[in-house]
Amino acid sequence: MEWFQALTTLALGGLFGGILAFSALFAPLVFTKLPMEQAGPFIRAVFPWYYLYVIVFGFLSAISAGLSGGGFWVLFPSALVGLASVYTRQILMLQINELRDRELAGDKAAGAEFNTKHRLSVIINSVQLLVAGATLVYWAWN
């Protein structure tokens, strides 16, 4: 039981810390330090790995919380963060990439739709950050 509690703490910390570091440090630095012609393709190559990281740590947090008796208020939000990343990685990201390619090829309508879907991905990521942080705090205090 104690081993799973320690694993839950580490997994939740990795989940929250990974999302925070990517969102607040890594992605902004890529776009401020690299020319746009390099930043776009680079971040596009990184995103599948970022989402895979969030998927793994989300589900690891959920599973270890379940095995440690962490309860619904740790298991459910952790699994939800993981599931949201499955959707974002497997569906939304592919749509965003395709729309961006069309926009760069001159399709103005694709540009507007790209902006909408990109905004959705940012909102999802922000909610994931808040949920992971709140879950980590809840876990630490209970």
mmCIF file of C-alpha atoms in Angstrom:
data_model
loop_
_atom_site.group_PDB
_atom_site.id
_atom_site.type_symbol
_atom_site.label_atom_id
_atom_site.label_comp_id
_atom_site.label_asym_id
_atom_site.label_seq_id
_atom_site.Cartn_x
_atom_site.Cartn_y
_atom_site.Cartn_z
ATOM 1 C CA MET A 1 0.000 0.000 0.000
ATOM 2 C CA GLU A 2 2.732 2.498 0.960
ATOM 3 C CA TRP A 3 4.628 1.795 -2.257
ATOM 4 C CA PHE A 4 1.561 2.691 -4.325
ATOM 5 C CA GLN A 5 1.055 5.827 -2.257
ATOM 6 C CA ALA A 6 4.629 6.912 -3.014
ATOM 7 C CA LEU A 7 4.146 6.051 -6.682
ATOM 8 C CA THR A 8 0.929 8.094 -6.763
ATOM 9 C CA THR A 9 2.746 11.088 -5.276
ATOM 10 C CA LEU A 10 5.565 10.814 -7.813
ATOM 11 C CA ALA A 11 3.195 10.271 -10.726
ATOM 12 C CA LEU A 12 0.974 13.223 -9.778
ATOM 13 C CA GLY A 13 4.042 15.403 -9.302
ATOM 14 C CA GLY A 14 5.378 14.301 -12.683
ATOM 15 C CA LEU A 15 2.024 14.921 -14.314
ATOM 16 C CA PHE A 16 1.593 18.426 -12.919
ATOM 17 C CA GLY A 17 5.264 19.334 -13.263
ATOM 18 C CA GLY A 18 5.475 18.063 -16.831
ATOM 19 C CA ILE A 19 2.424 19.992 -17.983
ATOM 20 C CA LEU A 20 3.611 23.138 -16.179
ATOM 21 C CA ALA A 21 7.165 22.948 -17.528
ATOM 22 C CA PHE A 22 6.030 22.355 -21.085
ATOM 23 C CA SER A 23 3.338 25.040 -21.037
ATOM 24 C CA ALA A 24 5.140 27.761 -19.121
ATOM 25 C CA LEU A 25 8.747 27.180 -20.158
ATOM 26 C CA PHE A 26 9.423 24.891 -23.080
ATOM 27 C CA ALA A 27 6.802 25.920 -25.641
ATOM 28 C CA PRO A 28 7.199 29.682 -25.085
ATOM 29 C CA LEU A 29 10.992 29.385 -25.313
ATOM 30 C CA VAL A 30 10.772 27.488 -28.584
ATOM 31 C CA PHE A 31 8.696 30.265 -30.135
ATOM 32 C CA THR A 32 10.809 33.102 -28.737
ATOM 33 C CA LYS A 33 14.260 31.638 -29.385
ATOM 34 C CA LEU A 34 13.829 29.884 -32.729
ATOM 35 C CA PRO A 35 12.887 31.411 -36.065
ATOM 36 C CA MET A 36 9.256 30.657 -36.950
ATOM 37 C CA GLU A 37 10.347 28.404 -39.862
ATOM 38 C CA GLN A 38 12.115 26.167 -37.319
ATOM 39 C CA ALA A 39 9.868 26.626 -34.285
ATOM 40 C CA GLY A 40 6.703 25.329 -35.958
ATOM 41 C CA PRO A 41 8.129 22.054 -37.282
ATOM 42 C CA PHE A 42 10.114 21.510 -34.080
ATOM 43 C CA ILE A 43 7.150 21.941 -31.757
ATOM 44 C CA ARG A 44 5.042 19.783 -34.083
ATOM 45 C CA ALA A 45 7.605 16.995 -33.667
ATOM 46 C CA VAL A 46 7.608 17.389 -29.871
ATOM 47 C CA PHE A 47 3.841 17.474 -29.297
ATOM 48 C CA PRO A 48 3.172 13.730 -29.828
ATOM 49 C CA TRP A 49 5.817 12.950 -27.182
ATOM 50 C CA TYR A 50 4.435 15.568 -24.815
ATOM 51 C CA TYR A 51 0.929 14.144 -25.071
ATOM 52 C CA LEU A 52 2.255 10.600 -24.647
ATOM 53 C CA TYR A 53 4.014 11.758 -21.467
ATOM 54 C CA VAL A 54 0.761 13.226 -20.123
ATOM 55 C CA ILE A 55 -1.159 10.071 -21.084
ATOM 56 C CA VAL A 56 1.332 7.806 -19.285
ATOM 57 C CA PHE A 57 1.542 9.945 -16.139
ATOM 58 C CA GLY A 58 -2.219 10.532 -16.075
ATOM 59 C CA PHE A 59 -3.010 6.839 -16.204
ATOM 60 C CA LEU A 60 -0.098 5.911 -13.924
ATOM 61 C CA SER A 61 -1.473 8.363 -11.351
ATOM 62 C CA ALA A 62 -4.957 6.920 -11.704
ATOM 63 C CA ILE A 63 -3.869 3.287 -11.481
ATOM 64 C CA SER A 64 -1.510 3.815 -8.541
ATOM 65 C CA ALA A 65 -4.161 5.889 -6.729
ATOM 66 C CA GLY A 66 -6.661 3.084 -7.229
ATOM 67 C CA LEU A 67 -4.211 0.490 -5.949
ATOM 68 C CA SER A 68 -3.262 2.608 -2.933
ATOM 69 C CA GLY A 69 -6.860 3.296 -1.937
ATOM 70 C CA GLY A 70 -6.530 6.916 -3.035
ATOM 71 C CA GLY A 71 -10.163 7.054 -3.957
ATOM 72 C CA PHE A 72 -12.328 8.598 -6.597
ATOM 73 C CA TRP A 73 -11.047 12.191 -6.180
ATOM 74 C CA VAL A 74 -7.555 11.160 -7.276
ATOM 75 C CA LEU A 75 -8.330 8.306 -9.655
ATOM 76 C CA PHE A 76 -11.024 10.073 -11.700
ATOM 77 C CA PRO A 77 -9.296 13.414 -12.382
ATOM 78 C CA SER A 78 -6.000 11.692 -13.192
ATOM 79 C CA ALA A 79 -7.712 9.371 -15.648
ATOM 80 C CA LEU A 80 -9.599 12.336 -17.112
ATOM 81 C CA VAL A 81 -6.329 14.191 -17.768
ATOM 82 C CA GLY A 82 -4.961 11.073 -19.474
ATOM 83 C CA LEU A 83 -8.105 10.607 -21.568
ATOM 84 C CA ALA A 84 -8.101 14.256 -22.628
ATOM 85 C CA SER A 85 -4.551 13.789 -23.894
ATOM 86 C CA VAL A 86 -5.559 10.684 -25.828
ATOM 87 C CA TYR A 87 -8.199 12.788 -27.601
ATOM 88 C CA THR A 88 -5.847 15.710 -28.122
ATOM 89 C CA ARG A 89 -2.989 13.536 -29.412
ATOM 90 C CA GLN A 90 -4.950 11.135 -31.586
ATOM 91 C CA ILE A 91 -7.636 13.431 -33.001
ATOM 92 C CA LEU A 92 -7.280 17.140 -32.307
ATOM 93 C CA MET A 93 -3.536 17.405 -32.980
ATOM 94 C CA LEU A 94 -3.922 15.681 -36.348
ATOM 95 C CA GLN A 95 -6.707 18.097 -37.295
ATOM 96 C CA ILE A 96 -4.632 21.081 -36.170
ATOM 97 C CA ASN A 97 -1.614 19.937 -38.187
ATOM 98 C CA GLU A 98 -3.699 19.377 -41.314
ATOM 99 C CA LEU A 99 -5.396 22.768 -40.966
ATOM 100 C CA ARG A 100 -2.063 24.512 -40.421
ATOM 101 C CA ASP A 101 -0.649 22.901 -43.565
ATOM 102 C CA ARG A 102 -3.675 24.058 -45.536
ATOM 103 C CA GLU A 103 -3.386 27.542 -44.062
ATOM 104 C CA LEU A 104 0.286 27.771 -45.027
ATOM 105 C CA ALA A 105 -0.702 26.666 -48.535
ATOM 106 C CA GLY A 106 -3.027 29.690 -48.744
ATOM 107 C CA ASP A 107 -6.379 28.363 -47.543
ATOM 108 C CA LYS A 108 -7.820 31.260 -45.476
ATOM 109 C CA ALA A 109 -10.800 29.237 -44.213
ATOM 110 C CA ALA A 110 -8.404 26.627 -42.865
ATOM 111 C CA GLY A 111 -6.578 29.389 -40.992
ATOM 112 C CA ALA A 112 -9.714 30.414 -39.112
ATOM 113 C CA GLU A 113 -10.522 26.807 -38.247
ATOM 114 C CA PHE A 114 -6.881 26.247 -37.211
ATOM 115 C CA ASN A 115 -7.164 29.169 -34.777
ATOM 116 C CA THR A 116 -10.357 27.732 -33.273
ATOM 117 C CA LYS A 117 -8.947 24.214 -32.849
ATOM 118 C CA HIS A 118 -5.613 25.515 -31.565
ATOM 119 C CA ARG A 119 -7.478 27.609 -28.985
ATOM 120 C CA LEU A 120 -9.397 24.471 -27.973
ATOM 121 C CA SER A 121 -6.117 22.584 -27.466
ATOM 122 C CA VAL A 122 -4.789 25.428 -25.295
ATOM 123 C CA ILE A 123 -7.983 25.387 -23.210
ATOM 124 C CA ILE A 124 -7.767 21.607 -22.780
ATOM 125 C CA ASN A 125 -4.126 21.883 -21.744
ATOM 126 C CA SER A 126 -4.924 24.672 -19.270
ATOM 127 C CA VAL A 127 -7.741 22.652 -17.714
ATOM 128 C CA GLN A 128 -5.440 19.633 -17.496
ATOM 129 C CA LEU A 129 -2.869 21.756 -15.664
ATOM 130 C CA LEU A 130 -5.478 22.990 -13.183
ATOM 131 C CA VAL A 131 -6.934 19.510 -12.640
ATOM 132 C CA ALA A 132 -3.498 17.932 -12.175
ATOM 133 C CA GLY A 133 -2.479 20.666 -9.724
ATOM 134 C CA ALA A 134 -5.704 20.447 -7.738
ATOM 135 C CA THR A 135 -5.446 16.651 -7.629
ATOM 136 C CA LEU A 136 -1.850 16.831 -6.399
ATOM 137 C CA VAL A 137 -2.840 19.280 -3.649
ATOM 138 C CA TYR A 138 -5.832 17.126 -2.670
ATOM 139 C CA TRP A 139 -3.606 14.023 -2.573
ATOM 140 C CA ALA A 140 -0.960 15.780 -0.458
ATOM 141 C CA TRP A 141 -3.499 17.026 2.095
ATOM 142 C CA ASN A 142 -5.429 13.761 2.464
#
